[in-house]
Structure formats: structure tokens, C-alpha cells
């Protein structure tokens, strides 16, 4: 068999010829020829291109940079946010600074205008501290502080003694809403000298300070200066100050006396120094006299208001002690007033004083209780048994019972407070039918008779009710809290105890109606009754 020739490999871009030769003795011979027939086929690559398989796409290698990943997006967003915030902050800061600069310019103009208005007044005695507001877009607060300066260069006030006056210093501060990041107020200052000489090296100065109940200066009060000389005195200014210049050295007192005004001792005619005495005024120096003085508050009182809780005939008339002492309690201390209450009305009956008590209108208000009272101090023992709040806790019934004052009441200067309730002991007494002893006398027992009762270290108080037994009917009396003995006597002046005085012991003769604690309604074998405030509602 003839060997077959392998075709040469195709070269890209070149035409390739392929020849196919076949020989067969049986077919394909050319007529008249003994050569085998040869079939020649010519192939043109352009006419029949060879199809090669396409290569497969290779996977991208790890870390290929093609496209954006999630990390790149987040970083881009972060950068954009930082830039946006920075731009916004810069714009906001610029706007705020511009606004603050404009507001500060207005504030400085207001401070300068305030200084100009002060200088226009001229007389430093007419320039005072003040606060005002102005609205120009923002709300501006203008605070002016005016203070005298002494010869030593220190601030001088009328409420303190010191050197003589030299000039007045005025400081103006202007603040406004939304002051901005600086937070610095606008300020301006000036000094004002008197238009004439106000000091004499051979003379002294008197400072007078008058404050109201609210602690602010009281204007328009003309003090009276008494002493070595009689210098002219001007009324107090809006700061409550009066300056008496050119005073001859010596000893002086100052007093105030205005109708319906009182000081902290509840006295209308107020004097410094109090009652007696004087203060020295020396050359080249100042002496201060201070007052707290205001229109009196009116405080009405109602007595034995706990009568409404009595089990029987609560509206039965009550006889009150003559010259009963009422103690008004406040942060100023205890102030006593002596007067017997009188009853009015029928249902209910109300016992009051003839007039409301004039008291200094202290902010804390007042409470009240009846009876003689002396506070205990480190220097001396007192007698606090009349004060319900001074009694100790009682738990004899299994319930904690305490004594309590009534609710405190407040009155503004010149106003009237709500009535102050004053609880008291209520005792029913009756004489023996055959007795001719018509007078009733109550004598205080100073030693405690029950647990929690305060000791009274003063002399026993004696209350003479007078001839209250006009017949054999029982009467009711009011007594301050504490322990007592009751005597029936022929004369109102009869000494007790004594042969002409009968101690009221029997239950039909004396019964305490107001006591809440059981077992304390009757006298003991010696005639002692205890008026106990614990458990009583004022």
C-alpha cells in the first residue's frame, strides 16, 4: 500500500492546498488510459476557514482591583461626612460669631448710654443701683451697681460704720440672651464726685439704714436724730439710706415713729440703741444706725378652738382667765401679749381678743399658745409647760400622741392674716350646793405630774377668776396647759392655800373635758388636775 503523505501544518494567514489522490483498478480510470484516475481537490482557507474552539475564561485572581468593593464605599462615605460636618461647622461658627459681634456692639452702646445717663444726673446722692431690660433683637439686661467709696478706698454702705465718703463708683454690666461662646458681658464704669464738699475733718457722719420686712430698702422714712446736736436729716432714699453729714462729735440715738409701722420687736416707736443708750460719733468717721421697720401685719386669734371636739354641749359659754398671756412664736422669738379673750356668737361661740395683734410681718408667719412662758436657756431654767410642742410623746394608749401648736399664719405688710387657733384646757367646775364660796382661784403646780410634762422652774402662776359661782350650776373655764389646783374661796383676794379656801377634789366638782388621754379627766387625791395637750387638734 502506498504510504500516505501527512499534510503540512497550516500557517495562519496563508492559503493551504490539499491534494487527495486515489487510485483504483476498478473505478476511476480515465478512459483510454491505464493510469489511475487522480482526484485533486484544492482547498482555500479563506473559503473554508478552520474553526478552532474558544479558550475558556480564566477566573480572576484574588486581589483584583477591578470595580468598587464595600470597604471603598464606606471609606468614601466617611470622608464625605467629615468634609460635610467641617463645612457645616465652619458656616455655623461664622454665623454665630457674626451674630455675637453684632449683639456685643449693641451691648457696649447700651452700657455707654447708661453711663451717660448717670453722669447727666450729676449728684451722686441721686444715683442708685438699678436693673432694667431692653429688647433689640436680643433681650439685654442692664445692671447698674452704685456704691460709695470711703477715704480708705473701700466700699461704704449705710449699714456699716467706717470712714467718711469720698466719691461714688458706678459699674454697668450688660448681658443678653444667647451670649455666644465667649460668655463675656459688656462693661462700663465711671466715678462720680460730689458737686460740693461733704466732709469736714472736725465733723463726723451718721449713716442710717432702714430695711423692710423683705430685706430691701424702705424709702421715704424720716428718722429723728437726738444727741449732742440736732443736724438736719433727709428721708431715706430708695435703698433705705439716709446720710447725715457734718455731725458734731458726741453721743447720739436715732428713732423711727410711723403710724401702723413696727420693728422686729413689734414696737412702733423704734429706737437705736434699743430703749436707752447712745452711740458715739467721732470726727473723721461714720457711725451706722440700722433698722428693720415695716407696716405691721394684723394677726387675729381664736381661743379654745378645741371646744368643738367636746362630747357634750360644745357651745356652752367658757370663762377665760383675766389678763391671759398669749405667746406669738416666729423666727424672731416669742412675743407675749396680755389680754383676756371675750366670747361672741352662739353656734359656734368664738373667743377672741378685742383687736388683732400688730406684729412685724416676718416671712415665716406666727403660731400662738396661751399661758405664762419662759424659754429655757443655758443660763437659767425656764417654764415651757404652756407650750404644747414642749410636751414629750405619750404612748400609754398604744398610740403615739404629741402636743402641737396650731398652724402658723402669715400676713404681708399692712395685711390681715387668717385667724390663729389657740387650743386650751377646758374644765367644768361646780361648787358644793351648800357652799357660800363664790370665787374661783387656780394655782399652777410646777412639778410634773405625768410622763412627758415639762418642768416649770418659775414661781407658781395664780389665776383669779372672781365670783363665777353665782348659783349652783356648773360652769366651764379655760386654763393653759399644765397641772393645777382649783380653790373655791369667799373673797377674790383670799390667800390660797388657806383655811378660807376649799380645794376642789370630787369629780362632781371638777372635770377636765378637753383631755384626750383616758384616765386623766379627774383630780387626784390632793386636788391636782393635769391639762394635757397631747392628742388635741388645735
Coordinates of N, CA and C in Angstrom, one line a residue, residues 256-486:
X256 N -37.4 106.0 114.9 CA -38.4 106.0 113.8 C -39.8 105.8 114.5
X257 N -40.7 106.6 114.0 CA -42.1 106.5 114.6 C -43.1 106.8 113.6
X258 N -43.6 105.8 112.9 CA -44.6 106.0 111.9 C -45.9 105.2 112.3
X259 N -47.1 105.8 112.1 CA -48.3 105.0 112.5 C -48.4 103.7 111.7
X260 N -48.8 102.7 112.5 CA -49.0 101.3 112.0 C -47.7 100.6 111.4
X261 N -46.6 101.2 111.8 CA -45.3 100.5 111.5 C -44.7 100.0 112.8
X262 N -44.0 98.9 112.6 CA -43.4 98.3 113.8 C -42.0 97.7 113.4
X263 N -41.1 97.5 114.4 CA -39.8 96.9 114.1 C -39.9 95.5 114.5
X264 N -38.7 94.8 114.5 CA -38.7 93.4 114.8 C -39.0 93.0 116.2
X265 N -39.1 94.0 117.1 CA -39.6 93.8 118.5 C -41.0 94.2 118.6
X266 N -41.7 94.4 117.4 CA -43.1 94.7 117.4 C -43.5 96.1 118.0
X267 N -42.5 97.0 118.0 CA -42.7 98.3 118.6 C -42.8 99.3 117.5
X268 N -43.8 100.2 117.7 CA -43.9 101.3 116.7 C -42.8 102.3 116.8
X269 N -42.6 102.8 118.0 CA -41.5 103.8 118.3 C -40.2 103.0 118.4
X270 N -39.6 102.9 117.3 CA -38.3 102.1 117.2 C -37.1 103.0 117.5
X271 N -36.2 102.5 118.3 CA -35.1 103.3 118.7 C -33.8 102.5 118.6
X272 N -32.7 103.1 118.1 CA -31.4 102.5 118.1 C -30.4 103.5 118.8
X273 N -29.7 103.1 119.9 CA -29.8 101.8 120.5 C -31.2 101.6 121.2
X274 N -31.6 100.3 121.4 CA -32.9 100.0 121.9 C -33.1 100.6 123.3
X275 N -34.3 101.1 123.5 CA -34.7 101.7 124.8 C -33.9 102.8 125.3
X276 N -32.7 102.6 125.8 CA -31.8 103.6 126.3 C -30.4 103.5 125.7
X277 N -29.6 104.5 125.9 CA -28.2 104.4 125.4 C -28.0 105.2 124.2
X278 N -26.8 105.4 123.8 CA -26.4 106.2 122.6 C -25.2 105.5 122.0
X279 N -25.0 106.0 120.7 CA -23.8 105.6 120.0 C -22.9 106.8 119.8
X280 N -21.6 106.6 119.8 CA -20.7 107.7 119.7 C -20.4 108.1 118.2
X281 N -20.4 109.3 117.9 CA -20.0 109.8 116.6 C -18.7 110.6 116.8
X282 N -17.7 110.2 116.1 CA -16.3 110.8 116.2 C -16.0 111.6 114.9
X283 N -15.0 112.5 115.0 CA -14.6 113.3 113.9 C -13.9 112.4 112.9
X284 N -14.1 112.7 111.6 CA -13.5 111.9 110.5 C -13.9 110.5 110.4
X285 N -15.0 110.1 110.9 CA -15.5 108.7 110.8 C -17.0 108.8 110.7
X286 N -17.6 107.6 110.4 CA -19.0 107.5 110.3 C -19.5 106.4 111.3
X287 N -20.8 106.6 111.8 CA -21.4 105.7 112.7 C -22.8 105.3 112.1
X288 N -23.0 104.0 112.0 CA -24.2 103.5 111.4 C -25.3 103.1 112.4
X289 N -26.5 103.4 112.1 CA -27.7 103.0 112.9 C -28.6 102.2 111.9
X290 N -28.9 101.0 112.3 CA -29.6 100.1 111.4 C -31.0 99.8 112.0
X291 N -32.0 99.8 111.1 CA -33.4 99.4 111.5 C -33.9 98.4 110.5
X292 N -34.8 97.6 111.0 CA -35.7 96.8 110.1 C -37.1 97.2 110.6
X293 N -37.9 97.8 109.7 CA -39.1 98.5 110.0 C -40.1 98.4 108.9
X294 N -41.3 98.1 109.2 CA -42.3 97.9 108.1 C -43.7 98.0 108.7
X295 N -44.7 98.1 107.8 CA -46.1 98.1 108.2 C -46.4 96.8 108.9
X296 N -47.1 97.0 110.0 CA -47.5 95.8 110.8 C -48.5 94.9 110.1
X297 N -48.3 93.6 110.3 CA -49.3 92.7 109.9 C -50.3 92.5 111.1
X298 N -51.6 92.3 110.8 CA -52.6 92.1 111.8 C -52.9 90.6 111.9
X299 N -52.8 90.1 113.2 CA -53.0 88.7 113.5 C -54.1 88.5 114.5
X300 N -55.3 88.1 114.0 CA -56.4 87.8 114.9 C -56.2 86.4 115.5
X301 N -56.7 86.2 116.7 CA -56.6 84.9 117.4 C -57.9 84.4 117.9
X302 N -58.1 83.1 117.9 CA -59.3 82.5 118.4 C -58.9 81.4 119.5
X303 N -59.6 81.5 120.6 CA -59.2 80.7 121.8 C -60.1 79.5 122.0
X304 N -59.5 78.5 122.6 CA -60.2 77.3 123.0 C -61.0 76.7 121.8
X305 N -60.3 76.7 120.6 CA -60.9 76.2 119.4 C -61.2 74.7 119.5
X306 N -60.5 74.0 120.4 CA -60.7 72.6 120.5 C -62.0 72.3 121.2
X307 N -62.8 73.3 121.6 CA -64.1 73.0 122.3 C -65.0 72.3 121.3
X308 N -64.9 72.4 120.0 CA -65.8 71.8 119.1 C -65.7 70.3 119.2
X309 N -64.6 69.7 119.7 CA -64.5 68.3 119.9 C -65.1 67.7 121.1
X310 N -65.6 68.6 122.0 CA -66.2 68.1 123.3 C -67.4 67.3 123.0
X311 N -67.6 66.3 123.9 CA -68.7 65.3 123.7 C -70.0 65.9 124.0
X312 N -70.0 66.8 125.0 CA -71.3 67.4 125.5 C -71.3 68.9 125.4
X313 N -72.4 69.5 124.9 CA -72.6 70.9 124.8 C -71.4 71.7 124.5
X314 N -70.8 71.5 123.3 CA -69.6 72.2 123.0 C -69.7 73.7 122.9
X315 N -71.0 74.2 122.8 CA -71.2 75.7 122.7 C -71.5 76.3 124.0
X316 N -71.4 75.6 125.1 CA -71.6 76.2 126.4 C -70.5 77.3 126.6
X317 N -71.0 78.4 127.3 CA -70.1 79.5 127.5 C -68.9 79.1 128.3
X318 N -67.7 79.7 128.0 CA -66.5 79.5 128.7 C -66.0 80.8 129.3
X319 N -65.5 80.7 130.6 CA -64.9 81.8 131.2 C -63.4 81.8 131.1
X320 N -62.8 82.8 130.6 CA -61.4 82.8 130.3 C -60.7 83.6 131.4
X321 N -59.4 83.2 131.7 CA -58.6 83.9 132.7 C -58.5 85.4 132.4
X322 N -58.6 86.3 133.4 CA -58.4 87.7 133.2 C -56.9 87.9 132.9
X323 N -56.5 88.8 132.1 CA -55.1 89.1 131.8 C -54.4 87.9 131.3
X324 N -55.0 87.1 130.4 CA -54.4 86.0 129.8 C -53.2 86.4 128.9
X325 N -52.1 85.7 129.1 CA -51.0 85.9 128.2 C -51.0 85.0 127.0
X326 N -50.9 85.6 125.8 CA -50.8 84.9 124.6 C -49.4 85.1 124.0
X327 N -48.8 84.0 123.7 CA -47.4 84.0 123.2 C -47.4 83.7 121.7
X328 N -46.9 84.7 120.9 CA -46.8 84.6 119.4 C -45.3 84.1 119.1
X329 N -45.2 83.0 118.4 CA -44.0 82.4 118.1 C -43.6 82.5 116.6
X330 N -42.4 83.0 116.4 CA -41.9 83.1 115.0 C -40.4 82.9 115.0
X331 N -39.7 83.1 113.9 CA -38.3 83.1 113.8 C -37.7 84.2 114.6
X332 N -38.4 85.2 114.9 CA -37.9 86.3 115.8 C -37.9 86.0 117.2
X333 N -38.5 84.9 117.6 CA -38.6 84.5 119.0 C -40.1 84.5 119.5
X334 N -40.3 84.7 120.8 CA -41.6 84.6 121.4 C -42.0 86.0 121.8
X335 N -43.1 86.4 121.4 CA -43.6 87.8 121.7 C -44.9 87.6 122.5
X336 N -45.0 88.1 123.8 CA -46.2 87.9 124.6 C -47.1 89.1 124.5
X337 N -48.4 88.9 124.5 CA -49.4 89.9 124.6 C -50.4 89.5 125.7
X338 N -50.7 90.4 126.6 CA -51.6 90.1 127.7 C -53.0 90.8 127.5
X339 N -54.0 90.0 127.4 CA -55.4 90.5 127.3 C -56.3 89.3 127.5
X340 N -57.5 89.5 128.1 CA -58.4 88.4 128.2 C -59.3 88.3 127.0
X341 N -59.5 87.1 126.5 CA -60.4 87.0 125.3 C -61.9 87.2 125.8
X342 N -62.7 87.6 124.9 CA -64.2 87.7 125.1 C -64.9 86.8 124.1
X343 N -66.0 86.3 124.5 CA -66.8 85.4 123.6 C -67.8 86.2 122.8
X344 N -68.1 85.7 121.6 CA -69.2 86.2 120.8 C -69.9 85.1 120.0
X345 N -71.1 85.3 119.5 CA -71.8 84.3 118.8 C -72.4 83.3 119.7
X346 N -73.2 82.4 119.1 CA -73.9 81.4 119.9 C -73.6 80.0 119.3
X347 N -73.5 79.8 118.0 CA -73.3 78.5 117.5 C -72.6 78.6 116.2
X348 N -71.2 78.5 116.2 CA -70.4 78.3 117.4 C -70.1 79.5 118.2
X349 N -69.7 79.4 119.4 CA -69.2 80.5 120.2 C -67.7 80.7 119.9
X350 N -67.3 81.9 119.7 CA -65.9 82.2 119.3 C -65.4 83.2 120.3
X351 N -64.2 82.9 120.9 CA -63.5 83.7 121.8 C -62.3 84.4 121.1
X352 N -62.3 85.7 121.2 CA -61.2 86.5 120.5 C -60.7 87.6 121.4
X353 N -59.6 88.2 121.0 CA -59.2 89.4 121.7 C -59.9 90.6 121.1
X354 N -59.8 91.8 121.8 CA -60.6 92.9 121.3 C -60.1 93.5 120.0
X355 N -58.8 93.3 119.7 CA -58.2 93.8 118.5 C -57.2 92.7 118.0
X356 N -56.9 92.7 116.7 CA -55.9 91.9 116.2 C -54.5 92.4 116.6
X357 N -53.6 91.5 116.8 CA -52.3 91.8 117.3 C -51.4 92.3 116.2
X358 N -50.8 93.5 116.4 CA -49.9 94.0 115.4 C -48.5 93.4 115.6
X359 N -48.1 92.8 114.5 CA -46.8 92.1 114.6 C -46.0 92.4 113.3
X360 N -44.6 92.3 113.5 CA -43.8 92.5 112.3 C -44.0 91.4 111.3
X361 N -44.2 91.7 110.1 CA -44.6 90.7 109.1 C -43.5 89.8 108.6
X362 N -43.0 89.0 109.5 CA -41.9 88.1 109.2 C -42.4 87.0 108.3
X363 N -41.5 86.6 107.4 CA -41.9 85.6 106.3 C -42.4 84.3 106.8
X364 N -41.8 83.9 108.0 CA -42.2 82.5 108.5 C -43.6 82.5 109.1
X365 N -44.2 83.6 109.4 CA -45.5 83.6 110.0 C -45.4 83.4 111.5
X366 N -46.6 83.2 112.1 CA -46.7 83.1 113.5 C -47.6 81.9 114.0
X367 N -47.2 81.3 115.1 CA -48.1 80.4 115.8 C -48.3 81.0 117.2
X368 N -49.3 80.4 117.9 CA -49.6 81.0 119.2 C -50.0 80.0 120.2
X369 N -49.7 80.2 121.5 CA -50.3 79.4 122.6 C -50.5 80.3 123.8
X370 N -51.3 79.9 124.7 CA -51.7 80.7 125.9 C -51.0 80.2 127.1
X371 N -50.7 81.2 128.0 CA -50.1 80.9 129.3 C -48.8 81.5 129.5
X372 N -48.3 81.6 130.8 CA -47.0 82.1 131.1 C -45.9 81.2 130.5
X373 N -44.9 81.9 129.9 CA -43.9 81.1 129.2 C -42.6 81.8 129.4
X374 N -41.5 81.0 129.7 CA -40.2 81.5 129.7 C -39.3 80.4 129.2
X375 N -38.6 80.7 128.1 CA -37.7 79.7 127.5 C -36.6 79.3 128.4
X376 N -36.2 78.1 128.3 CA -35.0 77.6 129.0 C -33.8 77.9 128.2
X377 N -32.8 78.5 128.9 CA -31.5 78.9 128.3 C -30.4 78.2 129.1
X378 N -29.2 78.2 128.6 CA -28.0 77.7 129.3 C -27.8 78.4 130.7
X379 N -28.3 79.7 130.7 CA -28.1 80.4 131.9 C -29.1 80.2 133.0
X380 N -30.4 79.9 132.6 CA -31.4 79.7 133.5 C -32.5 78.7 133.0
X381 N -33.1 78.1 134.0 CA -34.2 77.2 133.7 C -35.4 78.0 133.4
X382 N -36.3 77.5 132.5 CA -37.5 78.2 132.2 C -38.8 77.5 132.6
X383 N -39.9 77.9 132.0 CA -41.2 77.3 132.3 C -41.9 77.2 130.9
X384 N -41.8 76.0 130.3 CA -42.3 75.8 128.9 C -43.5 75.0 128.9
X385 N -44.1 74.7 130.1 CA -45.2 73.8 130.1 C -46.5 74.3 129.4
X386 N -46.6 75.6 129.2 CA -47.8 76.1 128.4 C -47.7 75.8 126.9
X387 N -46.5 75.5 126.5 CA -46.3 75.3 125.0 C -46.6 73.9 124.7
X388 N -47.6 73.6 123.9 CA -47.9 72.2 123.6 C -46.8 71.4 122.9
X389 N -46.0 72.1 122.2 CA -44.9 71.5 121.4 C -43.8 71.0 122.4
X390 N -43.7 71.5 123.6 CA -42.7 71.2 124.6 C -43.0 69.9 125.3
X391 N -44.2 69.3 125.2 CA -44.5 68.1 125.9 C -43.9 66.9 125.1
X392 N -43.5 65.9 125.9 CA -43.0 64.7 125.3 C -44.1 63.8 124.7
X393 N -43.6 62.8 124.0 CA -44.5 61.8 123.3 C -45.2 60.9 124.4
X394 N -46.5 60.7 124.2 CA -47.2 59.8 125.1 C -47.7 58.5 124.3
X395 N -47.4 57.3 124.8 CA -47.8 56.1 124.1 C -48.5 55.2 125.1
X396 N -49.1 55.8 126.1 CA -49.8 55.0 127.2 C -51.0 54.2 126.6
X397 N -51.6 54.7 125.5 CA -52.8 54.0 124.9 C -52.4 53.1 123.7
X398 N -51.1 53.0 123.5 CA -50.6 52.3 122.3 C -50.6 53.1 121.1
X399 N -51.0 54.3 121.1 CA -50.9 55.2 120.0 C -50.0 56.4 120.4
X400 N -49.2 56.8 119.5 CA -48.3 57.9 119.7 C -49.1 59.2 119.7
X401 N -49.1 60.0 120.8 CA -49.8 61.2 120.9 C -48.8 62.3 121.2
X402 N -48.9 63.4 120.5 CA -48.0 64.6 120.8 C -48.8 65.8 121.0
X403 N -48.2 66.8 121.6 CA -48.8 68.1 121.7 C -48.3 69.0 120.5
X404 N -49.2 69.8 120.0 CA -48.9 70.5 118.8 C -49.6 71.9 118.8
X405 N -48.8 72.9 118.3 CA -49.4 74.2 118.2 C -50.3 74.2 116.9
X406 N -51.0 75.3 116.8 CA -51.8 75.4 115.6 C -51.0 75.8 114.4
X407 N -51.6 75.7 113.2 CA -50.9 76.0 112.0 C -50.5 77.5 112.0
X408 N -49.3 77.8 111.6 CA -48.8 79.2 111.5 C -49.5 80.0 110.4
X409 N -49.6 81.3 110.6 CA -50.3 82.2 109.7 C -49.3 83.3 109.3
X410 N -49.4 83.7 108.1 CA -48.6 84.8 107.6 C -49.4 86.0 107.1
X411 N -48.9 87.2 107.3 CA -49.6 88.4 106.8 C -48.5 89.3 106.1
X412 N -48.9 89.8 104.9 CA -48.0 90.7 104.3 C -48.0 92.0 105.0
X413 N -47.1 92.9 104.8 CA -47.1 94.2 105.5 C -48.4 95.0 105.2
X414 N -49.1 95.3 106.3 CA -50.3 96.1 106.2 C -51.5 95.2 106.0
X415 N -51.4 93.9 105.9 CA -52.5 93.0 105.6 C -52.9 92.2 106.9
X416 N -54.0 91.5 106.8 CA -54.5 90.8 107.9 C -54.4 89.3 107.6
X417 N -53.9 88.5 108.6 CA -53.7 87.1 108.4 C -55.0 86.4 108.8
X418 N -55.0 85.1 108.4 CA -56.1 84.2 108.8 C -56.0 84.0 110.3
X419 N -57.1 83.8 111.0 CA -57.1 83.7 112.5 C -56.1 82.5 112.9
X420 N -55.4 82.8 114.0 CA -54.6 81.8 114.6 C -55.4 81.1 115.7
X421 N -55.5 79.7 115.6 CA -56.2 79.0 116.7 C -55.3 78.8 117.9
X422 N -55.9 78.9 119.1 CA -55.1 78.8 120.3 C -55.9 77.7 121.2
X423 N -55.5 76.5 121.1 CA -56.2 75.5 121.9 C -55.9 75.7 123.4
X424 N -56.8 75.3 124.3 CA -56.6 75.5 125.7 C -57.3 74.3 126.4
X425 N -57.0 74.1 127.7 CA -57.7 73.2 128.5 C -59.1 73.7 128.9
X426 N -60.1 72.8 128.8 CA -61.5 73.2 129.2 C -61.9 72.3 130.4
X427 N -62.3 73.0 131.5 CA -62.6 72.3 132.7 C -64.0 72.7 133.2
X428 N -64.8 71.8 133.6 CA -66.1 72.0 134.1 C -66.0 72.0 135.6
X429 N -66.5 73.0 136.3 CA -66.4 73.1 137.8 C -67.8 73.5 138.3
X430 N -68.0 73.0 139.6 CA -69.2 73.3 140.3 C -68.9 73.4 141.8
X431 N -69.5 74.3 142.5 CA -69.3 74.3 143.9 C -70.3 73.4 144.6
X432 N -70.0 73.2 145.9 CA -70.9 72.4 146.7 C -72.2 73.2 146.9
X433 N -73.3 72.6 146.9 CA -74.6 73.3 146.9 C -74.8 74.2 148.1
X434 N -74.2 73.7 149.3 CA -74.4 74.5 150.5 C -73.3 75.5 150.7
X435 N -72.3 75.6 149.8 CA -71.2 76.4 150.0 C -71.5 77.9 149.7
X436 N -70.9 78.8 150.4 CA -71.0 80.2 150.1 C -69.7 80.8 149.5
X437 N -68.8 79.9 149.0 CA -67.6 80.3 148.4 C -67.8 80.5 146.9
X438 N -68.0 81.7 146.5 CA -68.4 82.0 145.1 C -67.2 82.3 144.2
X439 N -66.0 82.5 144.7 CA -64.8 82.9 143.9 C -64.0 81.6 143.6
X440 N -63.5 81.7 142.4 CA -62.6 80.5 141.9 C -61.2 81.0 141.7
X441 N -60.3 80.2 142.2 CA -58.8 80.5 142.1 C -58.1 79.3 141.6
X442 N -57.3 79.4 140.6 CA -56.5 78.3 140.0 C -55.0 78.6 140.3
X443 N -54.3 77.6 140.9 CA -52.9 77.8 141.2 C -52.1 76.7 140.5
X444 N -51.1 77.1 139.8 CA -50.3 76.2 139.0 C -49.4 75.3 139.9
X445 N -49.3 74.1 139.5 CA -48.4 73.1 140.2 C -47.2 73.0 139.2
X446 N -46.0 73.4 139.8 CA -44.8 73.4 138.9 C -44.2 72.1 138.7
X447 N -44.3 71.1 139.6 CA -43.7 69.8 139.4 C -44.5 69.0 138.4
X448 N -43.8 68.3 137.5 CA -44.5 67.4 136.5 C -45.3 66.3 137.2
X449 N -46.5 66.1 136.7 CA -47.4 65.1 137.3 C -47.6 63.9 136.5
X450 N -47.3 64.0 135.2 CA -47.4 62.9 134.3 C -46.1 62.8 133.4
X451 N -45.8 61.6 132.8 CA -44.7 61.5 132.0 C -44.8 62.4 130.8
X452 N -43.6 63.1 130.5 CA -43.6 64.0 129.3 C -44.0 65.4 129.6
X453 N -44.5 65.7 130.8 CA -44.8 67.1 131.2 C -43.6 67.9 131.5
X454 N -43.4 69.0 130.9 CA -42.2 69.8 131.2 C -42.2 70.4 132.6
X455 N -41.0 70.6 133.1 CA -40.8 71.2 134.4 C -41.0 72.7 134.3
X456 N -41.6 73.3 135.3 CA -41.7 74.7 135.4 C -40.9 75.2 136.6
X457 N -39.8 76.0 136.2 CA -38.9 76.4 137.3 C -39.2 77.8 137.8
X458 N -40.3 78.4 137.4 CA -40.6 79.7 137.9 C -41.6 79.6 139.1
X459 N -41.9 80.7 139.7 CA -42.9 80.7 140.8 C -44.3 80.3 140.2
X460 N -45.1 79.6 141.0 CA -46.4 79.1 140.5 C -47.3 80.3 140.1
X461 N -48.0 80.2 139.0 CA -48.9 81.2 138.5 C -50.2 81.0 139.2
X462 N -50.8 82.1 139.6 CA -52.1 82.1 140.2 C -53.1 82.9 139.4
X463 N -54.2 82.3 139.0 CA -55.2 82.9 138.2 C -56.5 83.1 139.1
X464 N -57.0 84.3 139.2 CA -58.2 84.6 140.0 C -59.3 84.9 139.0
X465 N -60.3 84.0 138.9 CA -61.4 84.2 138.0 C -62.5 85.1 138.6
X466 N -62.5 85.3 139.9 CA -63.5 86.2 140.5 C -64.7 85.3 140.9
X467 N -65.8 86.0 141.2 CA -67.1 85.4 141.7 C -67.8 84.8 140.5
X468 N -67.4 83.6 140.1 CA -68.0 83.0 138.9 C -69.2 82.1 139.3
X469 N -69.2 81.7 140.7 CA -70.3 80.8 141.1 C -71.5 81.7 141.6
X470 N -72.3 82.1 140.7 CA -73.5 82.9 141.1 C -74.6 82.0 141.5
X471 N -74.6 80.8 141.2 CA -75.6 79.8 141.6 C -74.9 78.4 141.7
X472 N -75.7 77.4 141.8 CA -75.2 76.1 142.0 C -74.9 75.4 140.6
X473 N -75.1 76.1 139.5 CA -74.9 75.5 138.2 C -73.4 75.3 137.9
X474 N -73.1 74.3 137.1 CA -71.7 74.1 136.7 C -71.3 75.2 135.7
X475 N -70.1 75.5 135.7 CA -69.5 76.5 134.7 C -68.3 75.8 134.0
X476 N -67.9 76.5 132.9 CA -66.7 76.0 132.3 C -65.7 77.1 132.2
X477 N -64.5 76.7 132.5 CA -63.4 77.7 132.4 C -62.3 77.2 131.4
X478 N -61.5 78.1 131.0 CA -60.3 77.7 130.1 C -59.0 77.9 130.9
X479 N -58.1 77.0 130.8 CA -56.8 77.1 131.5 C -55.7 76.8 130.5
X480 N -54.5 77.4 130.7 CA -53.4 77.0 129.9 C -53.0 75.6 130.3
X481 N -52.2 74.9 129.4 CA -51.8 73.5 129.6 C -50.8 73.5 130.8
X482 N -50.9 72.4 131.6 CA -50.1 72.2 132.7 C -50.9 71.6 133.9
X483 N -50.4 71.5 135.1 CA -51.1 71.0 136.2 C -51.5 72.1 137.1
X484 N -52.7 71.9 137.7 CA -53.4 73.0 138.5 C -54.1 72.4 139.7
X485 N -54.3 73.2 140.7 CA -55.3 73.0 141.8 C -56.3 74.1 141.7
X486 N -57.6 73.8 141.9 CA -58.6 74.7 141.9 C -59.2 74.9 143.4

